[in-house]
């Protein structure tokens, strides 16, 4: 994102012969996509997490990164101004969405140090911007874009090796929280059944006291008599 914010205006000016003001106005579209695209990436990451857990978040991030890299290649090979603008819009969409999906993963890495991890992720983006800026200084536009695209496509496959404790990975592992939730639900059902039985017993006792001749009272008295007989036999 930072690299494109710096290079897009110069690219449109040099490759399409635009004035600096016009090229800068077109390049600003890339930044304007931040208004909704990053939030969209986070929303889709949350939706995937609801369905298949952390595997969904990793899958969304990998997909965005892969599409981002492919669109950079397409952008570098587009020779018309209108086509380049259209490709840049979709390329920017996936760049910002990938960022949103990345920050959807951050809180799960280590909840105690979420702020520190967020800072490291942000700093990593700045380091990448410096490296790609050097590529644009040393190489021609086409080679620089191809280099950036290759790095992003390669990064999209690195999600296979991401494993967060207690979460599923892209192809293996289980969600611990789901198992805990199922155990909690089972315990809740058991507690509910016990409480229901206790309520039934207490209601039977209250009815037997209030209505001595009722069937529940007779049943309760019979149970008490049987218990007394058993105790008498034991004493004997």
Short mmCIF file of N, CA, C and O in Angstrom, two decimals, residues 50-147:
data_model
loop_
_atom_site.label_atom_id
_atom_site.label_comp_id
_atom_site.label_asym_id
_atom_site.label_seq_id
_atom_site.Cartn_x
_atom_site.Cartn_y
_atom_site.Cartn_z
N UNK A 50 -16.75 -17.54 11.69
CA UNK A 50 -17.99 -18.07 12.24
C UNK A 50 -18.32 -19.44 11.67
O UNK A 50 -18.85 -20.31 12.37
N UNK A 51 -17.98 -19.66 10.42
CA UNK A 51 -18.31 -20.92 9.76
C UNK A 51 -17.30 -22.02 10.04
O UNK A 51 -17.67 -23.14 10.42
N UNK A 52 -16.01 -21.72 9.85
CA UNK A 52 -15.00 -22.79 9.96
C UNK A 52 -13.82 -22.41 10.84
O UNK A 52 -12.75 -23.01 10.75
N UNK A 53 -13.99 -21.40 11.69
CA UNK A 53 -12.95 -21.06 12.66
C UNK A 53 -11.75 -20.36 12.03
O UNK A 53 -11.84 -19.72 10.99
N UNK A 54 -10.60 -20.52 12.67
CA UNK A 54 -9.37 -19.86 12.21
C UNK A 54 -9.00 -20.29 10.80
O UNK A 54 -8.39 -19.52 10.05
N UNK A 55 -9.36 -21.49 10.42
CA UNK A 55 -9.11 -21.94 9.04
C UNK A 55 -9.76 -20.98 8.05
O UNK A 55 -9.19 -20.70 6.98
N UNK A 56 -10.91 -20.48 8.38
CA UNK A 56 -11.59 -19.52 7.50
C UNK A 56 -10.83 -18.21 7.40
O UNK A 56 -10.72 -17.64 6.31
N UNK A 57 -10.33 -17.72 8.53
CA UNK A 57 -9.56 -16.46 8.50
C UNK A 57 -8.31 -16.60 7.64
O UNK A 57 -7.98 -15.73 6.85
N UNK A 58 -7.60 -17.71 7.80
CA UNK A 58 -6.38 -17.94 7.01
C UNK A 58 -6.70 -18.10 5.53
O UNK A 58 -5.95 -17.62 4.67
N UNK A 59 -7.80 -18.77 5.24
CA UNK A 59 -8.19 -18.96 3.85
C UNK A 59 -8.55 -17.63 3.19
O UNK A 59 -8.16 -17.36 2.05
N UNK A 60 -9.27 -16.78 3.91
CA UNK A 60 -9.62 -15.45 3.38
C UNK A 60 -8.37 -14.63 3.13
O UNK A 60 -8.21 -13.99 2.08
N UNK A 61 -7.45 -14.63 4.09
CA UNK A 61 -6.22 -13.86 3.92
C UNK A 61 -5.40 -14.36 2.73
O UNK A 61 -4.90 -13.57 1.93
N UNK A 62 -5.25 -15.68 2.61
CA UNK A 62 -4.48 -16.24 1.50
C UNK A 62 -5.11 -15.90 0.15
O UNK A 62 -4.40 -15.58 -0.81
N UNK A 63 -6.43 -15.94 0.10
CA UNK A 63 -7.13 -15.63 -1.16
C UNK A 63 -6.91 -14.17 -1.55
O UNK A 63 -6.62 -13.87 -2.72
N UNK A 64 -7.04 -13.28 -0.59
CA UNK A 64 -6.83 -11.85 -0.88
C UNK A 64 -5.40 -11.59 -1.36
O UNK A 64 -5.18 -10.83 -2.30
N UNK A 65 -4.43 -12.21 -0.69
CA UNK A 65 -3.03 -12.00 -1.08
C UNK A 65 -2.76 -12.53 -2.49
O UNK A 65 -2.06 -11.89 -3.29
N UNK A 66 -3.31 -13.70 -2.78
CA UNK A 66 -3.10 -14.28 -4.10
C UNK A 66 -3.71 -13.41 -5.19
O UNK A 66 -3.06 -13.13 -6.22
N UNK A 67 -4.94 -12.95 -4.98
CA UNK A 67 -5.58 -12.08 -5.97
C UNK A 67 -4.85 -10.75 -6.09
O UNK A 67 -4.74 -10.19 -7.19
N UNK A 68 -4.36 -10.26 -4.98
CA UNK A 68 -3.59 -9.01 -5.00
C UNK A 68 -2.35 -9.15 -5.89
O UNK A 68 -2.06 -8.29 -6.73
N UNK A 69 -1.61 -10.24 -5.71
CA UNK A 69 -0.41 -10.45 -6.51
C UNK A 69 -0.71 -10.62 -8.00
O UNK A 69 -0.02 -10.07 -8.86
N UNK A 70 -1.78 -11.36 -8.31
CA UNK A 70 -2.15 -11.55 -9.71
C UNK A 70 -2.57 -10.24 -10.37
O UNK A 70 -2.26 -9.98 -11.55
N UNK A 71 -3.27 -9.39 -9.62
CA UNK A 71 -3.71 -8.11 -10.17
C UNK A 71 -2.53 -7.16 -10.38
O UNK A 71 -2.58 -6.31 -11.28
N UNK A 72 -1.48 -7.28 -9.58
CA UNK A 72 -0.28 -6.46 -9.82
C UNK A 72 0.35 -6.86 -11.16
O UNK A 72 0.77 -6.00 -11.95
N UNK A 73 0.41 -8.15 -11.43
CA UNK A 73 0.93 -8.60 -12.72
C UNK A 73 0.08 -8.07 -13.87
O UNK A 73 0.60 -7.63 -14.91
N UNK A 74 -1.24 -8.11 -13.68
CA UNK A 74 -2.13 -7.59 -14.71
C UNK A 74 -1.95 -6.09 -14.89
O UNK A 74 -1.96 -5.57 -16.02
N UNK A 75 -1.79 -5.39 -13.76
CA UNK A 75 -1.59 -3.94 -13.81
C UNK A 75 -0.32 -3.59 -14.59
O UNK A 75 -0.30 -2.64 -15.39
N UNK A 76 0.75 -4.34 -14.36
CA UNK A 76 2.02 -4.07 -15.03
C UNK A 76 1.94 -4.33 -16.53
O UNK A 76 2.70 -3.73 -17.31
N UNK A 77 1.02 -5.19 -16.96
CA UNK A 77 0.90 -5.52 -18.38
C UNK A 77 -0.24 -4.79 -19.07
O UNK A 77 -0.50 -5.04 -20.25
N UNK A 78 -0.93 -3.90 -18.37
CA UNK A 78 -2.02 -3.14 -18.97
C UNK A 78 -1.46 -1.88 -19.64
O UNK A 78 -0.76 -1.08 -19.01
N UNK A 79 -1.78 -1.71 -20.91
CA UNK A 79 -1.20 -0.61 -21.68
C UNK A 79 -2.14 0.58 -21.86
O UNK A 79 -1.69 1.65 -22.26
N UNK A 80 -3.41 0.41 -21.57
CA UNK A 80 -4.34 1.54 -21.71
C UNK A 80 -4.58 2.20 -20.36
O UNK A 80 -4.55 1.54 -19.31
N UNK A 81 -4.82 3.53 -20.40
CA UNK A 81 -5.01 4.28 -19.15
C UNK A 81 -6.28 3.83 -18.42
O UNK A 81 -6.24 3.60 -17.20
N UNK A 82 -7.38 3.69 -19.15
CA UNK A 82 -8.63 3.28 -18.50
C UNK A 82 -8.53 1.89 -17.90
O UNK A 82 -9.02 1.63 -16.79
N UNK A 83 -7.87 0.99 -18.62
CA UNK A 83 -7.68 -0.36 -18.11
C UNK A 83 -6.80 -0.38 -16.87
O UNK A 83 -7.07 -1.10 -15.91
N UNK A 84 -5.74 0.45 -16.87
CA UNK A 84 -4.84 0.51 -15.72
C UNK A 84 -5.57 1.05 -14.49
O UNK A 84 -5.37 0.57 -13.37
N UNK A 85 -6.45 2.04 -14.70
CA UNK A 85 -7.21 2.60 -13.56
C UNK A 85 -8.16 1.55 -13.00
O UNK A 85 -8.27 1.38 -11.78
N UNK A 86 -8.85 0.83 -13.89
CA UNK A 86 -9.79 -0.20 -13.43
C UNK A 86 -9.08 -1.30 -12.66
O UNK A 86 -9.53 -1.74 -11.59
N UNK A 87 -7.94 -1.75 -13.18
CA UNK A 87 -7.18 -2.80 -12.49
C UNK A 87 -6.66 -2.28 -11.15
O UNK A 87 -6.67 -3.01 -10.15
N UNK A 88 -6.23 -1.03 -11.12
CA UNK A 88 -5.72 -0.46 -9.86
C UNK A 88 -6.80 -0.41 -8.79
O UNK A 88 -6.53 -0.63 -7.60
N UNK A 89 -8.04 -0.13 -9.20
CA UNK A 89 -9.14 -0.08 -8.23
C UNK A 89 -9.34 -1.44 -7.58
O UNK A 89 -9.42 -1.55 -6.34
N UNK A 90 -9.38 -2.50 -8.39
CA UNK A 90 -9.57 -3.84 -7.83
C UNK A 90 -8.33 -4.30 -7.07
O UNK A 90 -8.44 -4.99 -6.04
N UNK A 91 -7.17 -3.93 -7.59
CA UNK A 91 -5.93 -4.26 -6.88
C UNK A 91 -5.91 -3.61 -5.50
O UNK A 91 -5.60 -4.25 -4.49
N UNK A 92 -6.31 -2.34 -5.43
CA UNK A 92 -6.37 -1.64 -4.15
C UNK A 92 -7.39 -2.28 -3.22
O UNK A 92 -7.17 -2.40 -2.01
N UNK A 93 -8.51 -2.72 -3.78
CA UNK A 93 -9.55 -3.39 -2.98
C UNK A 93 -8.98 -4.59 -2.25
O UNK A 93 -9.19 -4.76 -1.04
N UNK A 94 -8.23 -5.43 -2.96
CA UNK A 94 -7.69 -6.63 -2.34
C UNK A 94 -6.53 -6.32 -1.42
O UNK A 94 -6.30 -7.05 -0.44
N UNK A 95 -5.77 -5.26 -1.70
CA UNK A 95 -4.68 -4.86 -0.78
C UNK A 95 -5.26 -4.49 0.58
O UNK A 95 -4.82 -4.99 1.63
N UNK A 96 -6.25 -3.60 0.57
CA UNK A 96 -6.83 -3.16 1.84
C UNK A 96 -7.58 -4.30 2.54
O UNK A 96 -7.54 -4.42 3.77
N UNK A 97 -8.27 -5.14 1.76
CA UNK A 97 -9.00 -6.27 2.36
C UNK A 97 -8.03 -7.25 3.01
O UNK A 97 -8.32 -7.81 4.08
N UNK A 98 -6.88 -7.47 2.38
CA UNK A 98 -5.87 -8.36 2.97
C UNK A 98 -5.36 -7.79 4.29
O UNK A 98 -5.11 -8.54 5.25
N UNK A 99 -5.21 -6.47 4.37
CA UNK A 99 -4.79 -5.85 5.62
C UNK A 99 -5.84 -6.05 6.71
O UNK A 99 -5.51 -6.38 7.86
N UNK A 100 -7.11 -5.86 6.36
CA UNK A 100 -8.17 -6.07 7.33
C UNK A 100 -8.22 -7.50 7.82
O UNK A 100 -8.43 -7.76 9.00
N UNK A 101 -8.02 -8.46 6.91
CA UNK A 101 -8.04 -9.87 7.31
C UNK A 101 -6.84 -10.22 8.19
O UNK A 101 -6.93 -11.08 9.07
N UNK A 102 -5.71 -9.54 7.98
CA UNK A 102 -4.52 -9.77 8.81
C UNK A 102 -4.78 -9.36 10.25
O UNK A 102 -4.44 -10.08 11.20
N UNK A 103 -5.41 -8.20 10.42
CA UNK A 103 -5.70 -7.75 11.78
C UNK A 103 -6.87 -8.52 12.40
O UNK A 103 -7.09 -8.42 13.61
N UNK A 104 -7.58 -9.29 11.60
CA UNK A 104 -8.56 -10.21 12.16
C UNK A 104 -7.91 -11.42 12.81
O UNK A 104 -8.50 -12.07 13.68
N UNK A 105 -6.68 -11.73 12.41
CA UNK A 105 -5.93 -12.86 12.96
C UNK A 105 -5.12 -12.45 14.19
O UNK A 105 -4.93 -13.24 15.11
N UNK A 106 -4.64 -11.22 14.21
CA UNK A 106 -3.72 -10.74 15.25
C UNK A 106 -4.20 -11.04 16.68
O UNK A 106 -3.42 -11.54 17.50
N UNK A 107 -5.46 -10.76 17.06
CA UNK A 107 -5.85 -10.97 18.46
C UNK A 107 -5.75 -12.41 18.95
O UNK A 107 -5.74 -12.64 20.16
N UNK A 108 -5.70 -13.37 18.04
CA UNK A 108 -5.67 -14.78 18.44
C UNK A 108 -4.25 -15.28 18.68
O UNK A 108 -4.07 -16.35 19.26
N UNK A 109 -3.25 -14.56 18.22
CA UNK A 109 -1.87 -15.04 18.32
C UNK A 109 -1.45 -15.17 19.78
O UNK A 109 -0.97 -16.20 20.22
N UNK A 110 -1.62 -14.10 20.54
CA UNK A 110 -1.36 -14.11 21.98
C UNK A 110 -2.21 -13.01 22.60
O UNK A 110 -1.82 -11.84 22.57
N UNK A 111 -3.38 -13.36 23.14
CA UNK A 111 -4.31 -12.32 23.63
C UNK A 111 -3.70 -11.39 24.67
O UNK A 111 -4.12 -10.24 24.79
N UNK A 112 -2.70 -11.86 25.43
CA UNK A 112 -2.10 -11.01 26.46
C UNK A 112 -1.25 -9.89 25.86
O UNK A 112 -1.01 -8.87 26.51
N UNK A 113 -0.77 -10.08 24.64
CA UNK A 113 0.14 -9.11 24.02
C UNK A 113 -0.38 -8.67 22.66
O UNK A 113 0.38 -8.51 21.71
N UNK A 114 -1.69 -8.48 22.57
CA UNK A 114 -2.29 -8.08 21.30
C UNK A 114 -1.73 -6.75 20.80
O UNK A 114 -1.46 -6.57 19.60
N UNK A 115 -1.55 -5.78 21.71
CA UNK A 115 -1.03 -4.47 21.30
C UNK A 115 0.37 -4.56 20.74
O UNK A 115 0.69 -3.94 19.71
N UNK A 116 1.24 -5.34 21.38
CA UNK A 116 2.61 -5.50 20.90
C UNK A 116 2.64 -6.18 19.54
O UNK A 116 3.39 -5.77 18.63
N UNK A 117 1.82 -7.21 19.38
CA UNK A 117 1.80 -7.94 18.11
C UNK A 117 1.26 -7.04 17.00
O UNK A 117 1.76 -7.07 15.87
N UNK A 118 0.26 -6.25 17.31
CA UNK A 118 -0.27 -5.31 16.30
C UNK A 118 0.81 -4.33 15.86
O UNK A 118 0.93 -4.01 14.67
N UNK A 119 1.62 -3.87 16.82
CA UNK A 119 2.72 -2.97 16.47
C UNK A 119 3.75 -3.63 15.58
O UNK A 119 4.26 -3.01 14.63
N UNK A 120 4.05 -4.89 15.86
CA UNK A 120 5.02 -5.62 15.04
C UNK A 120 4.49 -5.81 13.62
O UNK A 120 5.23 -5.64 12.63
N UNK A 121 3.20 -6.15 13.51
CA UNK A 121 2.60 -6.33 12.18
C UNK A 121 2.65 -5.02 11.39
O UNK A 121 3.01 -4.99 10.20
N UNK A 122 2.31 -3.91 12.05
CA UNK A 122 2.37 -2.61 11.38
C UNK A 122 3.79 -2.24 10.97
O UNK A 122 4.02 -1.71 9.87
N UNK A 123 4.76 -2.53 11.84
CA UNK A 123 6.16 -2.24 11.51
C UNK A 123 6.63 -3.08 10.34
O UNK A 123 7.42 -2.61 9.49
N UNK A 124 6.15 -4.33 10.28
CA UNK A 124 6.53 -5.18 9.15
C UNK A 124 6.06 -4.61 7.83
O UNK A 124 6.76 -4.70 6.81
N UNK A 125 4.89 -3.98 7.83
CA UNK A 125 4.41 -3.33 6.61
C UNK A 125 5.31 -2.19 6.18
O UNK A 125 5.58 -2.01 4.97
N UNK A 126 5.83 -1.44 7.13
CA UNK A 126 6.74 -0.34 6.79
C UNK A 126 8.06 -0.86 6.23
O UNK A 126 8.63 -0.27 5.31
N UNK A 127 8.54 -1.96 6.80
CA UNK A 127 9.78 -2.56 6.28
C UNK A 127 9.58 -3.01 4.84
O UNK A 127 10.44 -2.79 3.97
N UNK A 128 8.44 -3.64 4.57
CA UNK A 128 8.16 -4.05 3.20
C UNK A 128 8.09 -2.87 2.24
O UNK A 128 8.55 -2.96 1.09
N UNK A 129 7.53 -1.76 2.72
CA UNK A 129 7.44 -0.57 1.87
C UNK A 129 8.82 -0.05 1.50
O UNK A 129 9.07 0.36 0.36
N UNK A 130 9.73 -0.07 2.46
CA UNK A 130 11.10 0.40 2.19
C UNK A 130 11.77 -0.51 1.16
O UNK A 130 12.43 -0.03 0.21
N UNK A 131 11.61 -1.82 1.34
CA UNK A 131 12.25 -2.76 0.41
C UNK A 131 11.70 -2.61 -1.00
O UNK A 131 12.47 -2.58 -1.99
N UNK A 132 10.40 -2.51 -1.15
CA UNK A 132 9.82 -2.36 -2.48
C UNK A 132 10.15 -1.00 -3.09
O UNK A 132 10.29 -0.87 -4.32
N UNK A 133 10.28 0.01 -2.25
CA UNK A 133 10.68 1.34 -2.77
C UNK A 133 12.08 1.27 -3.36
O UNK A 133 12.36 1.92 -4.39
N UNK A 134 12.97 0.52 -2.72
CA UNK A 134 14.32 0.34 -3.28
C UNK A 134 14.26 -0.38 -4.62
O UNK A 134 15.03 -0.08 -5.54
N UNK A 135 13.34 -1.33 -4.74
CA UNK A 135 13.19 -2.03 -6.02
C UNK A 135 12.74 -1.07 -7.11
O UNK A 135 13.23 -1.14 -8.25
N UNK A 136 11.85 -0.13 -6.79
CA UNK A 136 11.40 0.83 -7.79
C UNK A 136 12.49 1.83 -8.14
O UNK A 136 12.47 2.42 -9.23
N UNK A 137 13.44 2.05 -7.23
CA UNK A 137 14.56 2.96 -7.53
C UNK A 137 15.59 2.30 -8.42
O UNK A 137 16.22 2.96 -9.25
N UNK A 138 15.77 1.00 -8.25
CA UNK A 138 16.84 0.31 -8.97
C UNK A 138 16.37 -0.35 -10.27
O UNK A 138 17.19 -0.60 -11.16
N UNK A 139 15.09 -0.63 -10.38
CA UNK A 139 14.57 -1.35 -11.53
C UNK A 139 13.60 -0.49 -12.32
O UNK A 139 13.13 0.54 -11.83
N UNK A 140 13.30 -0.92 -13.53
CA UNK A 140 12.24 -0.24 -14.28
C UNK A 140 10.89 -0.63 -13.70
O UNK A 140 10.78 -1.57 -12.89
N UNK A 141 9.83 0.10 -14.11
CA UNK A 141 8.52 -0.11 -13.51
C UNK A 141 8.04 -1.55 -13.66
O UNK A 141 7.54 -2.15 -12.69
N UNK A 142 8.19 -2.11 -14.84
CA UNK A 142 7.67 -3.46 -15.08
C UNK A 142 8.37 -4.48 -14.18
O UNK A 142 7.71 -5.31 -13.54
N UNK A 143 9.69 -4.42 -14.11
CA UNK A 143 10.44 -5.37 -13.29
C UNK A 143 10.12 -5.20 -11.81
O UNK A 143 10.01 -6.18 -11.07
N UNK A 144 9.93 -3.95 -11.39
CA UNK A 144 9.61 -3.69 -9.98
C UNK A 144 8.23 -4.26 -9.63
O UNK A 144 8.05 -4.87 -8.57
N UNK A 145 7.26 -4.06 -10.52
CA UNK A 145 5.93 -4.59 -10.26
C UNK A 145 5.93 -6.12 -10.26
O UNK A 145 5.25 -6.75 -9.43
N UNK A 146 6.67 -6.73 -11.16
CA UNK A 146 6.74 -8.19 -11.21
C UNK A 146 7.40 -8.73 -9.94
O UNK A 146 6.96 -9.75 -9.37
N UNK A 147 8.45 -8.05 -9.47
CA UNK A 147 9.11 -8.46 -8.23
C UNK A 147 8.15 -8.39 -7.05
O UNK A 147 8.07 -9.32 -6.22
#
